[in-house]
Amino acid sequence: MTPDGPLPSGDGRLVLGIESSCDETAAAVVSGGETILSSVVSSQIDLHARYGGVVPEIASRAHLQLALPAVSAALEEANCQGRELAAIAVTTGPGLAGALLVGVATAKALALAWGVPFVAVNHLEAHLYAASLEVGELELPVVTLLVSGGHTMLVWIEEPGRYRLLGETLDDAAGEAFDKVARHIGLGYPGGPALDALAATGDPKAVAFPRPLMGQGYSFSFSGLKTAVTRWVSNHPETPLADVAASFQEAAVDVLVGKTQAAAKELGARGICLAGGVAANSLLRERTLQVCEREGLAALLPSRAMCTDNAAMVAAAGWWRLGSDGPSPLDTPAQPSLALGAE
Ligand code: KG4
Ligand code: ZN
């Protein structure tokens, strides 16, 4: 990681991204904000599974062990040396405080050691860049549905780097609802993907769960839906769990897609973009594709690996931020509650 010999020139476009905001330790090298040369994701799922969720202290310790090996692997796979980098970009927030600190301290130390610029990246903005990494430059304006374990928001993007928050969840995030329902029906952690798989074998019309705030603007609410599902399971133990999973997923996706479609129509979007871990959900992807086809909109769906936390999206957002704002000060703090820089 500390190369000897003559200073390599690189092409001035390589950004190393580092991500440690939750339970994935990730590092990636991306050229010019668009070509992924490497993307390493070290998942901590096994460490947290026995506790049924992410344990912040365990996450921080695991990031400490995994961060430098992830960086080494990403550089090696990209066949690049630290001093060739145009910048090191890192998620500074939002996320778990102790987890963020590990990535931020690692990025600052490496930036100092290699003499390359340091760029602070907002994790939510990074998710928004995942689609453009795979689809190329987006034809704006687009409506992006950003759905993860911590966030559920509809974002209007008219110009690169400028975001208008149309609405967000008033209580639980969509991913949180998937995880809590999954846990309640015994699917363990992480629940979203397991619930997705179980739902594929069930009847989505078996139970008519509520569609909270459907047709009422762009705010979301998932806590009542989650409670309705857990209550149903207690009161109707005879209902097959696959039917419960499918019916819950149907209700959640109905709301997510319904509001996204309404926003696209009302504001005149050219496309719909999905971002965040829940964007890996099979039904959400299928329904979004159907809506886009019907309405003549571009469907911007990152691959599943790009939807969940990774560092390639951090590097892409970092490249863009470097060009628009320049490097960030080395005393930039980790900010657990950082908001999307909305207008
Ligand atoms: O973006 P992400 O990797 O991390 C956060 O920033 O939160 O999102 C993780 C969330 C978890 O709640 C996980 O259960 C959910 O995304 N998720 C899914 C699926 N894959 C991941 N939810 C539903 N269906 C999936 N296939
Ligand atoms: Zn995320």
Short mmCIF file of C-alpha atoms and ligand atoms in Angstrom, two decimals:
data_model
loop_
_atom_site.label_atom_id
_atom_site.label_comp_id
_atom_site.label_asym_id
_atom_site.label_seq_id
_atom_site.Cartn_x
_atom_site.Cartn_y
_atom_site.Cartn_z
CA MET A 1 0.00 0.00 0.00
CA THR A 2 2.99 2.33 0.34
CA PRO A 3 4.59 2.05 -3.07
CA ASP A 4 8.30 2.73 -3.59
CA GLY A 5 9.98 3.94 -6.74
CA PRO A 6 9.13 6.82 -9.04
CA LEU A 7 5.89 8.69 -8.45
CA PRO A 8 3.22 7.15 -10.67
CA SER A 9 1.25 9.61 -12.76
CA GLY A 10 -2.13 7.82 -12.91
CA ASP A 11 -4.55 9.50 -15.25
CA GLY A 12 -5.75 12.01 -12.66
CA ARG A 13 -9.20 10.41 -12.64
CA LEU A 14 -8.90 7.60 -10.12
CA VAL A 15 -10.87 7.96 -6.89
CA LEU A 16 -10.66 5.53 -4.00
CA GLY A 17 -14.01 5.32 -2.21
CA ILE A 18 -14.35 4.10 1.38
CA GLU A 19 -17.67 3.20 3.03
CA SER A 20 -18.21 2.24 6.69
CA SER A 21 -21.49 3.89 7.72
CA CYS A 22 -23.30 0.74 8.84
CA ASP A 23 -22.44 -2.96 8.58
CA GLU A 24 -20.55 -3.13 5.29
CA THR A 25 -16.86 -2.28 5.10
CA ALA A 26 -16.23 -1.35 1.49
CA ALA A 27 -13.52 0.11 -0.73
CA ALA A 28 -13.55 0.72 -4.47
CA VAL A 29 -11.60 2.44 -7.21
CA VAL A 30 -13.61 4.29 -9.85
CA SER A 31 -12.22 6.16 -12.82
CA GLY A 32 -13.77 9.47 -13.81
CA GLY A 33 -16.82 8.84 -11.65
CA GLU A 34 -18.11 6.23 -14.12
CA THR A 35 -15.84 3.23 -14.65
CA ILE A 36 -15.61 0.77 -11.77
CA LEU A 37 -12.10 -0.70 -11.61
CA SER A 38 -12.72 -2.54 -8.35
CA SER A 39 -15.44 -2.78 -5.73
CA VAL A 40 -14.75 -4.74 -2.55
CA VAL A 41 -17.52 -5.23 0.01
CA SER A 42 -16.72 -7.04 3.27
CA SER A 43 -20.04 -7.84 4.86
CA GLN A 44 -20.38 -8.18 8.63
CA ILE A 45 -23.71 -10.03 8.37
CA ASP A 46 -22.40 -13.13 10.18
CA LEU A 47 -21.21 -11.04 13.14
CA HIS A 48 -24.58 -9.34 13.68
CA ALA A 49 -26.97 -12.16 12.72
CA ARG A 50 -27.02 -13.78 16.19
CA TYR A 51 -28.19 -10.48 17.69
CA GLY A 52 -30.96 -9.98 15.12
CA GLY A 53 -29.66 -6.60 14.00
CA VAL A 54 -26.60 -4.38 13.72
CA VAL A 55 -24.74 -3.92 17.02
CA PRO A 56 -22.93 -0.57 16.72
CA GLU A 57 -19.93 -1.47 18.88
CA ILE A 58 -19.37 -4.73 16.99
CA ALA A 59 -19.69 -2.87 13.69
CA SER A 60 -17.01 -0.33 14.68
CA ARG A 61 -14.58 -3.04 15.76
CA ALA A 62 -15.17 -5.04 12.58
CA HIS A 63 -14.61 -1.92 10.42
CA LEU A 64 -11.26 -1.45 12.20
CA GLN A 65 -10.22 -4.96 11.20
CA LEU A 66 -11.61 -4.89 7.68
CA ALA A 67 -10.97 -1.34 6.41
CA LEU A 68 -7.28 -1.54 5.46
CA PRO A 69 -7.54 -5.03 3.92
CA ALA A 70 -10.51 -3.78 1.85
CA VAL A 71 -8.50 -0.77 0.66
CA SER A 72 -5.49 -2.97 -0.23
CA ALA A 73 -7.69 -5.38 -2.15
CA ALA A 74 -9.45 -2.56 -4.03
CA LEU A 75 -6.15 -0.95 -5.05
CA GLU A 76 -4.63 -4.27 -6.06
CA GLU A 77 -7.63 -5.28 -8.14
CA ALA A 78 -7.63 -1.89 -9.85
CA ASN A 79 -3.89 -2.26 -10.38
CA CYS A 80 -3.27 1.15 -8.93
CA GLN A 81 -1.10 2.65 -6.21
CA GLY A 82 -2.15 5.06 -3.50
CA ARG A 83 -0.15 7.97 -4.84
CA GLU A 84 -1.80 7.69 -8.27
CA LEU A 85 -5.19 8.63 -6.86
CA ALA A 86 -6.92 11.90 -7.73
CA ALA A 87 -8.69 11.73 -4.36
CA ILE A 88 -9.85 9.55 -1.48
CA ALA A 89 -13.60 9.86 -0.93
CA VAL A 90 -15.27 8.61 2.23
CA THR A 91 -18.78 8.53 3.66
CA THR A 92 -18.84 11.08 6.53
CA GLY A 93 -22.58 10.60 7.29
CA PRO A 94 -25.33 9.80 7.90
CA GLY A 95 -24.72 6.53 9.76
CA LEU A 96 -23.52 4.99 13.03
CA ALA A 97 -21.07 7.36 14.74
CA GLY A 98 -18.40 4.83 15.68
CA ALA A 99 -18.66 3.05 12.33
CA LEU A 100 -18.32 6.30 10.37
CA LEU A 101 -15.30 7.35 12.42
CA VAL A 102 -13.31 4.32 11.30
CA GLY A 103 -13.77 5.04 7.59
CA VAL A 104 -13.22 8.77 8.03
CA ALA A 105 -10.02 8.34 10.07
CA THR A 106 -8.72 5.73 7.61
CA ALA A 107 -9.39 8.00 4.63
CA LYS A 108 -7.75 11.02 6.27
CA ALA A 109 -4.66 9.04 7.28
CA LEU A 110 -4.23 7.59 3.80
CA ALA A 111 -4.81 10.98 2.15
CA LEU A 112 -2.07 12.48 4.34
CA ALA A 113 0.31 9.56 3.83
CA TRP A 114 -0.08 9.54 0.05
CA GLY A 115 -0.44 13.29 -0.37
CA VAL A 116 -3.77 13.10 -2.19
CA PRO A 117 -6.96 15.17 -1.67
CA PHE A 118 -9.62 14.07 0.79
CA VAL A 119 -13.31 14.32 -0.16
CA ALA A 120 -16.23 14.01 2.28
CA VAL A 121 -19.27 12.24 0.80
CA ASN A 122 -22.88 12.16 1.98
CA HIS A 123 -24.03 8.52 2.07
CA LEU A 124 -27.47 9.42 0.68
CA GLU A 125 -25.95 11.33 -2.23
CA ALA A 126 -23.70 8.34 -2.86
CA HIS A 127 -26.78 6.10 -3.21
CA LEU A 128 -28.12 8.56 -5.80
CA TYR A 129 -24.94 8.08 -7.85
CA ALA A 130 -25.26 4.29 -7.99
CA ALA A 131 -27.59 4.38 -11.00
CA SER A 132 -25.43 6.75 -13.02
CA LEU A 133 -22.44 4.45 -12.45
CA GLU A 134 -24.16 1.72 -14.40
CA VAL A 135 -26.52 3.60 -16.71
CA GLY A 136 -24.19 6.47 -17.61
CA GLU A 137 -25.20 10.08 -17.23
CA LEU A 138 -28.89 10.32 -16.32
CA GLU A 139 -31.24 12.25 -18.55
CA LEU A 140 -32.66 14.72 -16.09
CA PRO A 141 -35.04 15.49 -14.54
CA VAL A 142 -35.67 12.24 -12.70
CA VAL A 143 -37.56 11.20 -9.60
CA THR A 144 -35.45 8.99 -7.37
CA LEU A 145 -36.95 6.69 -4.79
CA LEU A 146 -34.24 6.23 -2.17
CA VAL A 147 -35.21 3.33 0.07
CA SER A 148 -32.79 1.84 2.56
CA GLY A 149 -32.64 0.54 6.10
CA GLY A 150 -32.46 4.05 7.49
CA HIS A 151 -34.19 6.22 4.88
CA THR A 152 -37.20 6.40 2.63
CA MET A 153 -37.36 9.49 0.47
CA LEU A 154 -38.55 10.76 -2.87
CA VAL A 155 -35.97 13.08 -4.39
CA TRP A 156 -36.39 15.30 -7.44
CA ILE A 157 -33.16 15.75 -9.39
CA GLU A 158 -33.20 18.48 -12.03
CA GLU A 159 -29.48 19.23 -12.13
CA PRO A 160 -26.53 17.09 -11.03
CA GLY A 161 -25.82 17.65 -7.36
CA ARG A 162 -29.05 19.55 -6.63
CA TYR A 163 -31.79 17.70 -4.83
CA ARG A 164 -35.32 18.60 -3.90
CA LEU A 165 -36.78 16.44 -1.18
CA LEU A 166 -40.38 15.78 -2.20
CA GLY A 167 -41.23 13.66 0.81
CA GLU A 168 -39.86 11.14 3.27
CA THR A 169 -41.04 8.71 5.89
CA LEU A 170 -42.72 10.07 8.97
CA ASP A 171 -41.73 7.03 11.04
CA ASP A 172 -40.02 3.77 10.00
CA ALA A 173 -37.90 3.48 6.86
CA ALA A 174 -39.10 0.95 4.28
CA GLY A 175 -36.10 -1.32 4.91
CA GLU A 176 -36.72 -1.12 8.64
CA ALA A 177 -40.31 -2.30 8.08
CA PHE A 178 -39.08 -5.21 5.91
CA ASP A 179 -36.50 -6.12 8.56
CA LYS A 180 -38.93 -5.88 11.50
CA VAL A 181 -41.67 -7.90 9.77
CA ALA A 182 -39.09 -10.48 8.69
CA ARG A 183 -37.78 -10.76 12.22
CA HIS A 184 -41.30 -11.15 13.61
CA ILE A 185 -42.02 -14.07 11.28
CA GLY A 186 -38.72 -15.72 12.14
CA LEU A 187 -36.67 -14.89 9.07
CA GLY A 188 -33.68 -13.56 11.02
CA TYR A 189 -31.30 -10.82 9.95
CA PRO A 190 -30.99 -9.25 7.45
CA GLY A 191 -34.69 -9.66 6.84
CA GLY A 192 -35.32 -7.81 3.56
CA PRO A 193 -33.78 -10.32 1.15
CA ALA A 194 -35.24 -13.30 3.06
CA LEU A 195 -38.71 -11.75 3.03
CA ASP A 196 -38.37 -11.04 -0.68
CA ALA A 197 -37.58 -14.73 -1.29
CA LEU A 198 -40.39 -16.04 0.92
CA ALA A 199 -42.92 -13.64 -0.64
CA ALA A 200 -42.19 -15.13 -4.06
CA THR A 201 -43.85 -18.35 -2.87
CA GLY A 202 -46.93 -16.73 -1.27
CA ASP A 203 -50.25 -15.18 -2.31
CA PRO A 204 -50.05 -11.36 -2.33
CA LYS A 205 -53.85 -11.12 -2.12
CA ALA A 206 -54.17 -13.36 0.94
CA VAL A 207 -54.41 -10.46 3.42
CA ALA A 208 -55.51 -6.89 2.59
CA PHE A 209 -52.98 -4.93 4.66
CA PRO A 210 -53.32 -1.11 4.81
CA ARG A 211 -51.59 1.18 2.27
CA PRO A 212 -50.62 4.05 4.62
CA LEU A 213 -50.90 7.59 3.16
CA MET A 214 -51.62 6.20 -0.33
CA GLY A 215 -52.80 8.99 -2.62
CA GLN A 216 -51.97 11.60 0.04
CA GLY A 217 -48.87 13.46 -1.09
CA TYR A 218 -45.28 12.28 -0.95
CA SER A 219 -44.78 11.43 2.72
CA PHE A 220 -44.54 7.79 3.73
CA SER A 221 -45.46 5.88 6.87
CA PHE A 222 -44.59 2.24 7.49
CA SER A 223 -44.95 1.81 11.21
CA GLY A 224 -48.74 1.19 11.08
CA LEU A 225 -48.33 -1.36 8.29
CA LYS A 226 -45.65 -3.18 10.26
CA THR A 227 -47.94 -3.28 13.33
CA ALA A 228 -50.88 -4.49 11.22
CA VAL A 229 -48.73 -7.39 9.98
CA THR A 230 -47.44 -8.39 13.42
CA ARG A 231 -50.97 -8.21 14.85
CA TRP A 232 -52.29 -10.34 11.99
CA VAL A 233 -49.69 -13.00 12.64
CA SER A 234 -50.62 -13.13 16.35
CA ASN A 235 -54.37 -13.27 15.65
CA HIS A 236 -54.26 -15.58 12.61
CA PRO A 237 -51.55 -18.17 13.22
CA GLU A 238 -53.17 -20.34 10.53
CA THR A 239 -52.21 -17.94 7.71
CA PRO A 240 -49.15 -19.33 5.90
CA LEU A 241 -46.16 -17.05 6.52
CA ALA A 242 -45.41 -16.93 2.80
CA ASP A 243 -48.87 -15.38 2.29
CA VAL A 244 -48.21 -12.86 5.07
CA ALA A 245 -44.84 -11.95 3.53
CA ALA A 246 -46.30 -11.61 0.03
CA SER A 247 -49.25 -9.52 1.26
CA PHE A 248 -47.01 -7.21 3.28
CA GLN A 249 -44.60 -6.77 0.38
CA GLU A 250 -47.50 -6.06 -1.97
CA ALA A 251 -48.79 -3.29 0.34
CA ALA A 252 -45.38 -1.71 0.86
CA VAL A 253 -44.49 -1.78 -2.83
CA ASP A 254 -47.94 -0.44 -3.82
CA VAL A 255 -47.27 2.66 -1.71
CA LEU A 256 -43.67 3.10 -2.83
CA VAL A 257 -44.43 2.76 -6.53
CA GLY A 258 -47.75 4.65 -6.35
CA LYS A 259 -46.15 7.74 -4.87
CA THR A 260 -43.12 7.58 -7.16
CA GLN A 261 -45.35 7.29 -10.21
CA ALA A 262 -47.51 10.20 -9.03
CA ALA A 263 -44.46 12.41 -8.51
CA ALA A 264 -43.03 11.52 -11.92
CA LYS A 265 -46.32 12.41 -13.56
CA GLU A 266 -46.98 15.61 -11.64
CA LEU A 267 -43.48 17.01 -12.11
CA GLY A 268 -42.88 15.76 -15.65
CA ALA A 269 -39.90 13.47 -15.00
CA ARG A 270 -38.06 11.78 -17.86
CA GLY A 271 -37.26 8.79 -15.74
CA ILE A 272 -37.60 6.99 -12.44
CA CYS A 273 -34.49 5.99 -10.56
CA LEU A 274 -34.27 3.51 -7.69
CA ALA A 275 -31.57 3.68 -5.01
CA GLY A 276 -30.77 2.10 -1.64
CA GLY A 277 -30.90 -1.45 -0.34
CA VAL A 278 -34.67 -1.95 -0.71
CA ALA A 279 -34.26 -1.14 -4.42
CA ALA A 280 -32.89 -4.70 -4.62
CA ASN A 281 -36.44 -5.94 -3.93
CA SER A 282 -37.80 -8.08 -6.77
CA LEU A 283 -41.38 -6.79 -6.68
CA LEU A 284 -40.33 -3.14 -6.39
CA ARG A 285 -38.10 -3.55 -9.45
CA GLU A 286 -40.76 -5.40 -11.43
CA ARG A 287 -43.48 -2.83 -10.68
CA THR A 288 -41.18 0.11 -11.39
CA LEU A 289 -40.28 -1.37 -14.77
CA GLN A 290 -43.98 -1.85 -15.57
CA VAL A 291 -44.82 1.75 -14.68
CA CYS A 292 -41.93 3.11 -16.72
CA GLU A 293 -42.91 1.05 -19.74
CA ARG A 294 -46.54 2.15 -19.48
CA GLU A 295 -45.70 5.83 -18.98
CA GLY A 296 -42.81 6.02 -21.46
CA LEU A 297 -40.26 6.81 -18.74
CA ALA A 298 -36.63 5.73 -18.52
CA ALA A 299 -36.20 3.07 -15.80
CA LEU A 300 -32.92 3.61 -13.99
CA LEU A 301 -32.41 0.52 -11.86
CA PRO A 302 -28.93 -0.14 -10.51
CA SER A 303 -27.94 -3.80 -10.21
CA ARG A 304 -28.73 -5.32 -6.82
CA ALA A 305 -25.09 -5.09 -5.71
CA MET A 306 -25.06 -1.38 -6.49
CA CYS A 307 -28.33 -0.78 -4.58
CA THR A 308 -26.97 -2.02 -1.25
CA ASP A 309 -24.09 -0.26 0.49
CA ASN A 310 -20.86 -0.23 -1.52
CA ALA A 311 -17.90 2.08 -2.03
CA ALA A 312 -18.09 2.48 -5.82
CA MET A 313 -21.06 4.81 -5.35
CA VAL A 314 -19.02 6.75 -2.76
CA ALA A 315 -16.13 7.12 -5.20
CA ALA A 316 -18.50 8.26 -7.97
CA ALA A 317 -20.15 10.88 -5.75
CA GLY A 318 -16.68 11.90 -4.52
CA TRP A 319 -15.44 12.47 -8.08
CA TRP A 320 -18.41 14.71 -8.74
CA ARG A 321 -17.97 16.63 -5.44
CA LEU A 322 -14.24 17.05 -6.11
CA GLY A 323 -15.06 18.68 -9.46
CA SER A 324 -17.79 20.93 -8.10
CA ASP A 325 -16.51 21.87 -4.61
CA GLY A 326 -12.85 20.80 -4.54
CA PRO A 327 -11.30 18.78 -1.71
CA SER A 328 -12.79 18.81 1.80
CA PRO A 329 -10.87 20.08 4.84
CA LEU A 330 -9.04 17.37 6.76
CA ASP A 331 -10.86 18.40 9.91
CA THR A 332 -14.26 17.48 8.39
CA PRO A 333 -16.00 15.48 11.13
CA ALA A 334 -18.06 12.32 10.92
CA GLN A 335 -21.70 13.46 11.00
CA PRO A 336 -24.10 10.69 12.08
CA SER A 337 -27.21 12.78 11.33
CA LEU A 338 -26.07 14.43 8.10
CA ALA A 339 -29.06 15.27 5.88
CA LEU A 340 -29.16 15.13 2.09
CA GLY A 341 -28.09 18.59 0.89
CA ALA A 342 -31.60 19.33 -0.28
CA GLU A 343 -32.63 22.74 -1.63
O1 KG4 B 1 -28.74 0.76 1.56
P1 KG4 B 1 -28.54 -0.37 2.51
O2 KG4 B 1 -27.60 -1.48 2.12
O3 KG4 B 1 -28.04 0.15 3.90
C1 KG4 B 1 -28.54 1.34 4.45
O4 KG4 B 1 -27.98 2.41 4.12
O5 KG4 B 1 -29.54 1.21 5.21
O6 KG4 B 1 -30.01 -0.96 2.81
C2 KG4 B 1 -30.20 -2.04 3.67
C3 KG4 B 1 -31.70 -2.35 3.73
C4 KG4 B 1 -32.04 -3.38 4.79
O7 KG4 B 1 -33.17 -2.93 5.51
C5 KG4 B 1 -32.37 -4.62 3.96
O8 KG4 B 1 -33.26 -5.51 4.58
C6 KG4 B 1 -32.99 -3.99 2.73
O9 KG4 B 1 -32.16 -2.87 2.47
N1 KG4 B 1 -33.00 -4.92 1.58
C7 KG4 B 1 -34.13 -5.40 1.02
C8 KG4 B 1 -33.72 -6.29 0.01
N2 KG4 B 1 -32.35 -6.30 -0.03
C9 KG4 B 1 -31.92 -5.44 0.94
N3 KG4 B 1 -35.42 -5.16 1.31
C10 KG4 B 1 -36.35 -5.81 0.56
N4 KG4 B 1 -36.03 -6.68 -0.43
C11 KG4 B 1 -34.75 -6.95 -0.74
N5 KG4 B 1 -34.45 -7.81 -1.73
ZN ZN B 2 -27.07 2.87 2.44
#
